[in-house]
Amino acid sequence: MRFLRTTTLAAVGSVAMLVATHIGAFAALDPYAGSGYDFSYVQCGVSAPSAQFGIAGVNGGYPFTYYNGCLSAEYSAAPAGHASLYVNTGYDPSYTAIDGRHMEEDCAGASSQVNATPAQQAAWAVGCSEAERDVGYATSQGAVGPAAWWLDVETSNSWSTSDLSLNRYTIEGLVTRLRASTSAPIGIYSTSYQWGVITGGYQPAVDATWIATGQRTLKRARSYCTAASFTGAPVWLVQYVASYDHDWAC
């Protein structure tokens, strides 16, 4: 994972019902305790550290055409029953192409039911397609039944700077499609600053927040557990960097 390296949007048909039920009926159970780590394609071939949980990156730094070739090994190396997944996210007009690499036809069709402008509908379909391809790749690598799914939202990936609503609809499409695929909690990884730049402070229908603190020690990172959540969802994890990405359960 690269560190520095509002309104609820409309969803679709039965999936919207699923989201409403998930949000309204109960708060998601936090599956984390103690210390963990997150690995990605950058750590390919590196032995996993001893920890209580591990989070593996599905992508190779970007959504769609880049994937982590070591996902299977990294996911299986995490403590049994305590492995999670994170996915890189982004929006770019080129992602709207139905070309076998980007937007999926079913997501494009479903987006017509989203109460939004054509451009926002297309952005929703981009997010939906990112999630669909991520789930498909993870499944193909045996990375199934994760404790949680996390959306990595960082300024180092492509996002609209002229219309932040397109970024928000992309994230909503991701969340909606993941809700249809899994009962696991869904959260956002970012910083308060980057989240504001990308979304304008949007509060999506997610279960948790994972804060990239940029700190080098656990002592300093733990103070972020009581920081205001930029997504509005509870802070479950804080990340600090010391030779690799460490994570602490709040």
mmCIF file of C-alpha atoms in Angstrom:
data_model
loop_
_atom_site.group_PDB
_atom_site.id
_atom_site.type_symbol
_atom_site.label_atom_id
_atom_site.label_comp_id
_atom_site.label_asym_id
_atom_site.label_seq_id
_atom_site.Cartn_x
_atom_site.Cartn_y
_atom_site.Cartn_z
ATOM 1 C CA MET A 1 0.000 0.000 0.000
ATOM 2 C CA ARG A 2 1.318 3.416 -0.881
ATOM 3 C CA PHE A 3 0.994 5.960 1.931
ATOM 4 C CA LEU A 4 1.407 9.473 0.534
ATOM 5 C CA ARG A 5 3.445 7.481 -1.793
ATOM 6 C CA THR A 6 -22.483 14.389 1.972
ATOM 7 C CA THR A 7 -24.596 12.723 0.777
ATOM 8 C CA THR A 8 -25.721 9.160 0.306
ATOM 9 C CA LEU A 9 -25.871 8.382 -3.378
ATOM 10 C CA ALA A 10 -28.540 6.320 -5.027
ATOM 11 C CA ALA A 11 -28.028 2.594 -5.455
ATOM 12 C CA VAL A 12 -29.746 0.033 -7.585
ATOM 13 C CA GLY A 13 -32.897 -2.057 -7.061
ATOM 14 C CA SER A 14 -32.462 -5.005 -4.753
ATOM 15 C CA VAL A 15 -28.872 -4.013 -4.040
ATOM 16 C CA ALA A 16 -30.132 -0.744 -2.570
ATOM 17 C CA MET A 17 -32.374 -2.773 -0.286
ATOM 18 C CA LEU A 18 -29.382 -4.880 0.742
ATOM 19 C CA VAL A 19 -27.388 -1.775 1.610
ATOM 20 C CA ALA A 20 -30.232 -0.216 3.573
ATOM 21 C CA THR A 21 -30.785 -3.426 5.490
ATOM 22 C CA HIS A 22 -27.100 -3.788 6.260
ATOM 23 C CA ILE A 23 -26.759 -0.232 7.507
ATOM 24 C CA GLY A 24 -30.007 0.096 9.349
ATOM 25 C CA ALA A 25 -30.354 -3.261 11.050
ATOM 26 C CA PHE A 26 -27.046 -3.526 12.887
ATOM 27 C CA ALA A 27 -23.541 -2.212 13.208
ATOM 28 C CA ALA A 28 -20.925 -4.472 11.652
ATOM 29 C CA LEU A 29 -18.809 -6.462 14.075
ATOM 30 C CA ASP A 30 -15.183 -5.382 14.239
ATOM 31 C CA PRO A 31 -13.094 -8.512 13.478
ATOM 32 C CA TYR A 32 -9.754 -7.015 14.549
ATOM 33 C CA ALA A 33 -7.698 -7.212 17.725
ATOM 34 C CA GLY A 34 -4.079 -6.489 18.517
ATOM 35 C CA SER A 35 -1.436 -5.905 15.870
ATOM 36 C CA GLY A 36 -1.324 -6.756 12.187
ATOM 37 C CA TYR A 37 0.196 -5.768 8.880
ATOM 38 C CA ASP A 38 -0.701 -5.069 5.262
ATOM 39 C CA PHE A 39 1.195 -6.481 2.294
ATOM 40 C CA SER A 40 0.849 -5.873 -1.430
ATOM 41 C CA TYR A 41 2.625 -6.634 -4.690
ATOM 42 C CA VAL A 42 5.576 -4.644 -3.327
ATOM 43 C CA GLN A 43 6.208 -7.355 -0.704
ATOM 44 C CA CYS A 44 5.985 -10.213 -3.219
ATOM 45 C CA GLY A 45 8.154 -13.048 -1.901
ATOM 46 C CA VAL A 46 8.665 -11.465 1.536
ATOM 47 C CA SER A 47 7.833 -13.670 4.533
ATOM 48 C CA ALA A 48 4.821 -12.504 6.501
ATOM 49 C CA PRO A 49 5.597 -11.210 10.002
ATOM 50 C CA SER A 50 4.125 -12.747 13.132
ATOM 51 C CA ALA A 51 0.851 -10.934 13.777
ATOM 52 C CA GLN A 52 -2.777 -11.355 14.797
ATOM 53 C CA PHE A 53 -4.161 -10.340 11.399
ATOM 54 C CA GLY A 54 -2.996 -9.577 7.880
ATOM 55 C CA ILE A 55 -4.405 -7.543 4.995
ATOM 56 C CA ALA A 56 -3.433 -8.347 1.404
ATOM 57 C CA GLY A 57 -3.691 -6.035 -1.590
ATOM 58 C CA VAL A 58 -5.636 -7.360 -4.562
ATOM 59 C CA ASN A 59 -4.254 -4.943 -7.150
ATOM 60 C CA GLY A 60 -0.840 -3.928 -8.382
ATOM 61 C CA GLY A 61 -1.185 -0.318 -7.281
ATOM 62 C CA TYR A 62 -3.986 0.683 -9.668
ATOM 63 C CA PRO A 63 -7.516 -0.544 -10.385
ATOM 64 C CA PHE A 64 -8.531 -2.727 -13.310
ATOM 65 C CA THR A 65 -5.578 -4.006 -15.340
ATOM 66 C CA TYR A 66 -2.966 -4.281 -12.591
ATOM 67 C CA TYR A 67 -3.122 -7.139 -10.076
ATOM 68 C CA ASN A 68 -0.998 -8.565 -7.288
ATOM 69 C CA GLY A 69 0.624 -11.727 -8.625
ATOM 70 C CA CYS A 70 1.425 -12.827 -5.067
ATOM 71 C CA LEU A 71 -2.097 -12.416 -3.695
ATOM 72 C CA SER A 72 -2.651 -16.137 -3.165
ATOM 73 C CA ALA A 73 0.549 -16.551 -1.156
ATOM 74 C CA GLU A 74 0.082 -13.357 0.850
ATOM 75 C CA TYR A 75 -3.535 -14.095 1.670
ATOM 76 C CA SER A 76 -2.836 -17.660 2.777
ATOM 77 C CA ALA A 77 0.136 -16.488 4.876
ATOM 78 C CA ALA A 78 -2.097 -14.324 7.070
ATOM 79 C CA PRO A 79 -3.396 -15.910 10.300
ATOM 80 C CA ALA A 80 -6.227 -18.326 9.520
ATOM 81 C CA GLY A 81 -9.591 -16.615 9.771
ATOM 82 C CA HIS A 82 -7.958 -13.205 10.166
ATOM 83 C CA ALA A 83 -7.052 -12.326 6.586
ATOM 84 C CA SER A 84 -8.601 -9.288 4.904
ATOM 85 C CA LEU A 85 -8.337 -7.707 1.458
ATOM 86 C CA TYR A 86 -7.852 -4.184 0.196
ATOM 87 C CA VAL A 87 -8.343 -2.836 -3.315
ATOM 88 C CA ASN A 88 -6.932 0.180 -5.116
ATOM 89 C CA THR A 89 -9.584 2.572 -6.372
ATOM 90 C CA GLY A 90 -9.790 5.453 -8.817
ATOM 91 C CA TYR A 91 -11.773 7.243 -11.485
ATOM 92 C CA ASP A 92 -10.709 8.270 -14.972
ATOM 93 C CA PRO A 93 -12.828 8.840 -18.097
ATOM 94 C CA SER A 94 -10.865 6.065 -19.823
ATOM 95 C CA TYR A 95 -12.233 3.624 -17.243
ATOM 96 C CA THR A 96 -15.719 4.002 -18.737
ATOM 97 C CA ALA A 97 -14.735 2.049 -21.855
ATOM 98 C CA ILE A 98 -16.401 -1.339 -22.255
ATOM 99 C CA ASP A 99 -13.304 -2.918 -23.755
ATOM 100 C CA GLY A 100 -12.834 -6.135 -21.819
ATOM 101 C CA ARG A 101 -10.421 -4.450 -19.424
ATOM 102 C CA HIS A 102 -12.444 -1.761 -17.699
ATOM 103 C CA MET A 103 -16.195 -1.259 -17.393
ATOM 104 C CA GLU A 104 -18.403 -4.360 -17.194
ATOM 105 C CA GLU A 105 -21.589 -4.467 -19.252
ATOM 106 C CA ASP A 106 -23.770 -5.500 -16.308
ATOM 107 C CA CYS A 107 -22.526 -2.551 -14.246
ATOM 108 C CA ALA A 108 -23.155 -0.190 -17.155
ATOM 109 C CA GLY A 109 -26.692 -1.526 -17.434
ATOM 110 C CA ALA A 110 -27.360 -1.284 -13.704
ATOM 111 C CA SER A 111 -26.135 2.314 -13.602
ATOM 112 C CA SER A 112 -29.141 3.430 -15.650
ATOM 113 C CA GLN A 113 -31.220 2.950 -12.500
ATOM 114 C CA VAL A 114 -29.054 5.326 -10.470
ATOM 115 C CA ASN A 115 -30.763 8.702 -10.026
ATOM 116 C CA ALA A 116 -27.928 10.844 -11.351
ATOM 117 C CA THR A 117 -26.520 12.580 -14.405
ATOM 118 C CA PRO A 118 -25.137 10.419 -17.237
ATOM 119 C CA ALA A 119 -21.576 11.224 -16.165
ATOM 120 C CA GLN A 120 -22.339 10.268 -12.558
ATOM 121 C CA GLN A 121 -24.025 7.065 -13.693
ATOM 122 C CA ALA A 122 -20.911 6.196 -15.682
ATOM 123 C CA ALA A 123 -18.737 6.879 -12.629
ATOM 124 C CA TRP A 124 -20.966 4.617 -10.528
ATOM 125 C CA ALA A 125 -20.516 1.897 -13.161
ATOM 126 C CA VAL A 126 -16.744 2.394 -13.004
ATOM 127 C CA GLY A 127 -16.776 1.682 -9.270
ATOM 128 C CA CYS A 128 -19.132 -1.251 -9.716
ATOM 129 C CA SER A 129 -16.805 -2.685 -12.367
ATOM 130 C CA GLU A 130 -13.703 -2.206 -10.223
ATOM 131 C CA ALA A 131 -15.357 -4.171 -7.435
ATOM 132 C CA GLU A 132 -16.592 -6.874 -9.785
ATOM 133 C CA ARG A 133 -13.172 -7.419 -11.310
ATOM 134 C CA ASP A 134 -11.476 -7.313 -7.884
ATOM 135 C CA VAL A 135 -13.824 -9.940 -6.455
ATOM 136 C CA GLY A 136 -13.297 -12.085 -9.534
ATOM 137 C CA TYR A 137 -9.515 -11.883 -9.309
ATOM 138 C CA ALA A 138 -9.453 -12.514 -5.556
ATOM 139 C CA THR A 139 -11.672 -15.555 -6.005
ATOM 140 C CA SER A 140 -9.435 -16.894 -8.774
ATOM 141 C CA GLN A 141 -6.486 -16.673 -6.363
ATOM 142 C CA GLY A 142 -8.259 -18.477 -3.535
ATOM 143 C CA ALA A 143 -8.604 -15.283 -1.495
ATOM 144 C CA VAL A 144 -12.163 -15.959 -0.381
ATOM 145 C CA GLY A 145 -14.084 -15.244 2.810
ATOM 146 C CA PRO A 146 -12.008 -12.263 3.995
ATOM 147 C CA ALA A 147 -12.637 -10.770 7.415
ATOM 148 C CA ALA A 148 -13.213 -7.411 5.690
ATOM 149 C CA TRP A 149 -12.818 -5.554 2.400
ATOM 150 C CA TRP A 150 -11.061 -2.193 2.350
ATOM 151 C CA LEU A 151 -11.117 0.496 -0.343
ATOM 152 C CA ASP A 152 -7.754 2.242 -0.691
ATOM 153 C CA VAL A 153 -8.566 5.860 -1.597
ATOM 154 C CA GLU A 154 -5.422 7.905 -2.276
ATOM 155 C CA THR A 155 -4.478 10.937 -4.331
ATOM 156 C CA SER A 156 -1.684 8.943 -5.993
ATOM 157 C CA ASN A 157 -4.338 7.226 -8.105
ATOM 158 C CA SER A 158 -6.409 8.890 -10.824
ATOM 159 C CA TRP A 159 -9.433 10.935 -9.695
ATOM 160 C CA SER A 160 -11.482 13.775 -11.087
ATOM 161 C CA THR A 161 -10.287 17.170 -9.889
ATOM 162 C CA SER A 162 -12.973 19.167 -11.697
ATOM 163 C CA ASP A 163 -16.048 17.264 -10.464
ATOM 164 C CA LEU A 164 -15.721 15.498 -7.112
ATOM 165 C CA SER A 165 -19.180 14.002 -7.491
ATOM 166 C CA LEU A 166 -17.697 11.584 -10.027
ATOM 167 C CA ASN A 167 -15.295 10.332 -7.373
ATOM 168 C CA ARG A 168 -18.116 9.938 -4.877
ATOM 169 C CA TYR A 169 -20.249 7.979 -7.315
ATOM 170 C CA THR A 170 -17.274 5.748 -8.129
ATOM 171 C CA ILE A 171 -16.874 4.909 -4.449
ATOM 172 C CA GLU A 172 -20.606 4.332 -4.091
ATOM 173 C CA GLY A 173 -20.519 1.921 -7.029
ATOM 174 C CA LEU A 174 -17.680 0.013 -5.400
ATOM 175 C CA VAL A 175 -19.485 -0.267 -2.087
ATOM 176 C CA THR A 176 -22.787 -1.271 -3.658
ATOM 177 C CA ARG A 177 -21.215 -4.010 -5.775
ATOM 178 C CA LEU A 178 -19.207 -5.362 -2.841
ATOM 179 C CA ARG A 179 -22.341 -5.446 -0.683
ATOM 180 C CA ALA A 180 -23.923 -7.687 -3.294
ATOM 181 C CA SER A 181 -20.896 -10.013 -3.200
ATOM 182 C CA THR A 182 -20.061 -10.336 0.478
ATOM 183 C CA SER A 183 -21.450 -10.116 4.001
ATOM 184 C CA ALA A 184 -18.036 -9.012 5.293
ATOM 185 C CA PRO A 185 -17.596 -5.459 6.593
ATOM 186 C CA ILE A 186 -16.470 -2.812 4.102
ATOM 187 C CA GLY A 187 -14.243 0.100 5.062
ATOM 188 C CA ILE A 188 -12.185 2.989 3.713
ATOM 189 C CA TYR A 189 -8.397 3.398 3.962
ATOM 190 C CA SER A 190 -7.140 6.954 3.523
ATOM 191 C CA THR A 191 -6.112 10.095 5.363
ATOM 192 C CA SER A 192 -8.388 12.948 6.324
ATOM 193 C CA TYR A 193 -6.587 15.239 3.883
ATOM 194 C CA GLN A 194 -6.661 12.874 0.907
ATOM 195 C CA TRP A 195 -10.276 11.932 1.570
ATOM 196 C CA GLY A 196 -11.234 15.597 1.545
ATOM 197 C CA VAL A 197 -9.332 16.316 -1.667
ATOM 198 C CA ILE A 198 -10.877 13.331 -3.464
ATOM 199 C CA THR A 199 -14.451 13.339 -2.151
ATOM 200 C CA GLY A 200 -15.015 16.716 -0.522
ATOM 201 C CA GLY A 201 -15.827 15.030 2.783
ATOM 202 C CA TYR A 202 -18.348 12.469 1.524
ATOM 203 C CA GLN A 203 -19.653 10.025 4.132
ATOM 204 C CA PRO A 204 -20.380 6.725 2.368
ATOM 205 C CA ALA A 205 -22.404 3.783 3.640
ATOM 206 C CA VAL A 206 -19.401 1.856 4.950
ATOM 207 C CA ASP A 207 -18.710 0.084 8.217
ATOM 208 C CA ALA A 208 -15.273 1.282 9.212
ATOM 209 C CA THR A 209 -12.324 3.608 8.728
ATOM 210 C CA TRP A 210 -8.643 2.673 8.515
ATOM 211 C CA ILE A 211 -6.385 5.685 9.018
ATOM 212 C CA ALA A 212 -2.988 5.940 7.354
ATOM 213 C CA THR A 213 -1.248 7.940 10.074
ATOM 214 C CA GLY A 214 2.182 8.314 8.462
ATOM 215 C CA GLN A 215 3.715 7.799 11.901
ATOM 216 C CA ARG A 216 6.747 5.620 12.578
ATOM 217 C CA THR A 217 5.812 4.247 15.995
ATOM 218 C CA LEU A 218 2.826 2.472 17.489
ATOM 219 C CA LYS A 219 2.689 4.946 20.365
ATOM 220 C CA ARG A 220 2.083 7.857 18.022
ATOM 221 C CA ALA A 221 -0.209 5.938 15.696
ATOM 222 C CA ARG A 222 -2.522 4.809 18.514
ATOM 223 C CA SER A 223 -3.523 8.396 19.228
ATOM 224 C CA TYR A 224 -5.374 8.383 15.888
ATOM 225 C CA CYS A 225 -7.790 5.786 17.259
ATOM 226 C CA THR A 226 -9.657 8.609 18.966
ATOM 227 C CA ALA A 227 -9.397 11.037 16.054
ATOM 228 C CA ALA A 228 -12.496 12.166 14.210
ATOM 229 C CA SER A 229 -13.430 9.715 11.484
ATOM 230 C CA PHE A 230 -13.282 11.340 8.044
ATOM 231 C CA THR A 231 -15.862 8.864 6.686
ATOM 232 C CA GLY A 232 -18.248 9.024 9.631
ATOM 233 C CA ALA A 233 -17.727 5.295 10.265
ATOM 234 C CA PRO A 234 -15.865 3.993 13.348
ATOM 235 C CA VAL A 235 -12.074 3.913 13.278
ATOM 236 C CA TRP A 236 -11.108 0.241 13.415
ATOM 237 C CA LEU A 237 -7.467 0.372 12.336
ATOM 238 C CA VAL A 238 -4.530 2.761 12.280
ATOM 239 C CA GLN A 239 -1.440 2.208 10.150
ATOM 240 C CA TYR A 240 2.150 3.160 10.860
ATOM 241 C CA VAL A 241 5.289 2.453 8.858
ATOM 242 C CA ALA A 242 8.439 0.833 10.237
ATOM 243 C CA SER A 243 10.233 -1.278 7.596
ATOM 244 C CA TYR A 244 6.781 -2.429 6.454
ATOM 245 C CA ASP A 245 3.183 -1.352 7.016
ATOM 246 C CA HIS A 246 2.057 -2.137 10.563
ATOM 247 C CA ASP A 247 -1.579 -1.914 11.645
ATOM 248 C CA TRP A 248 -3.122 -1.596 15.087
ATOM 249 C CA ALA A 249 -6.692 -2.460 16.028
ATOM 250 C CA CYS A 250 -8.304 0.401 17.932
#
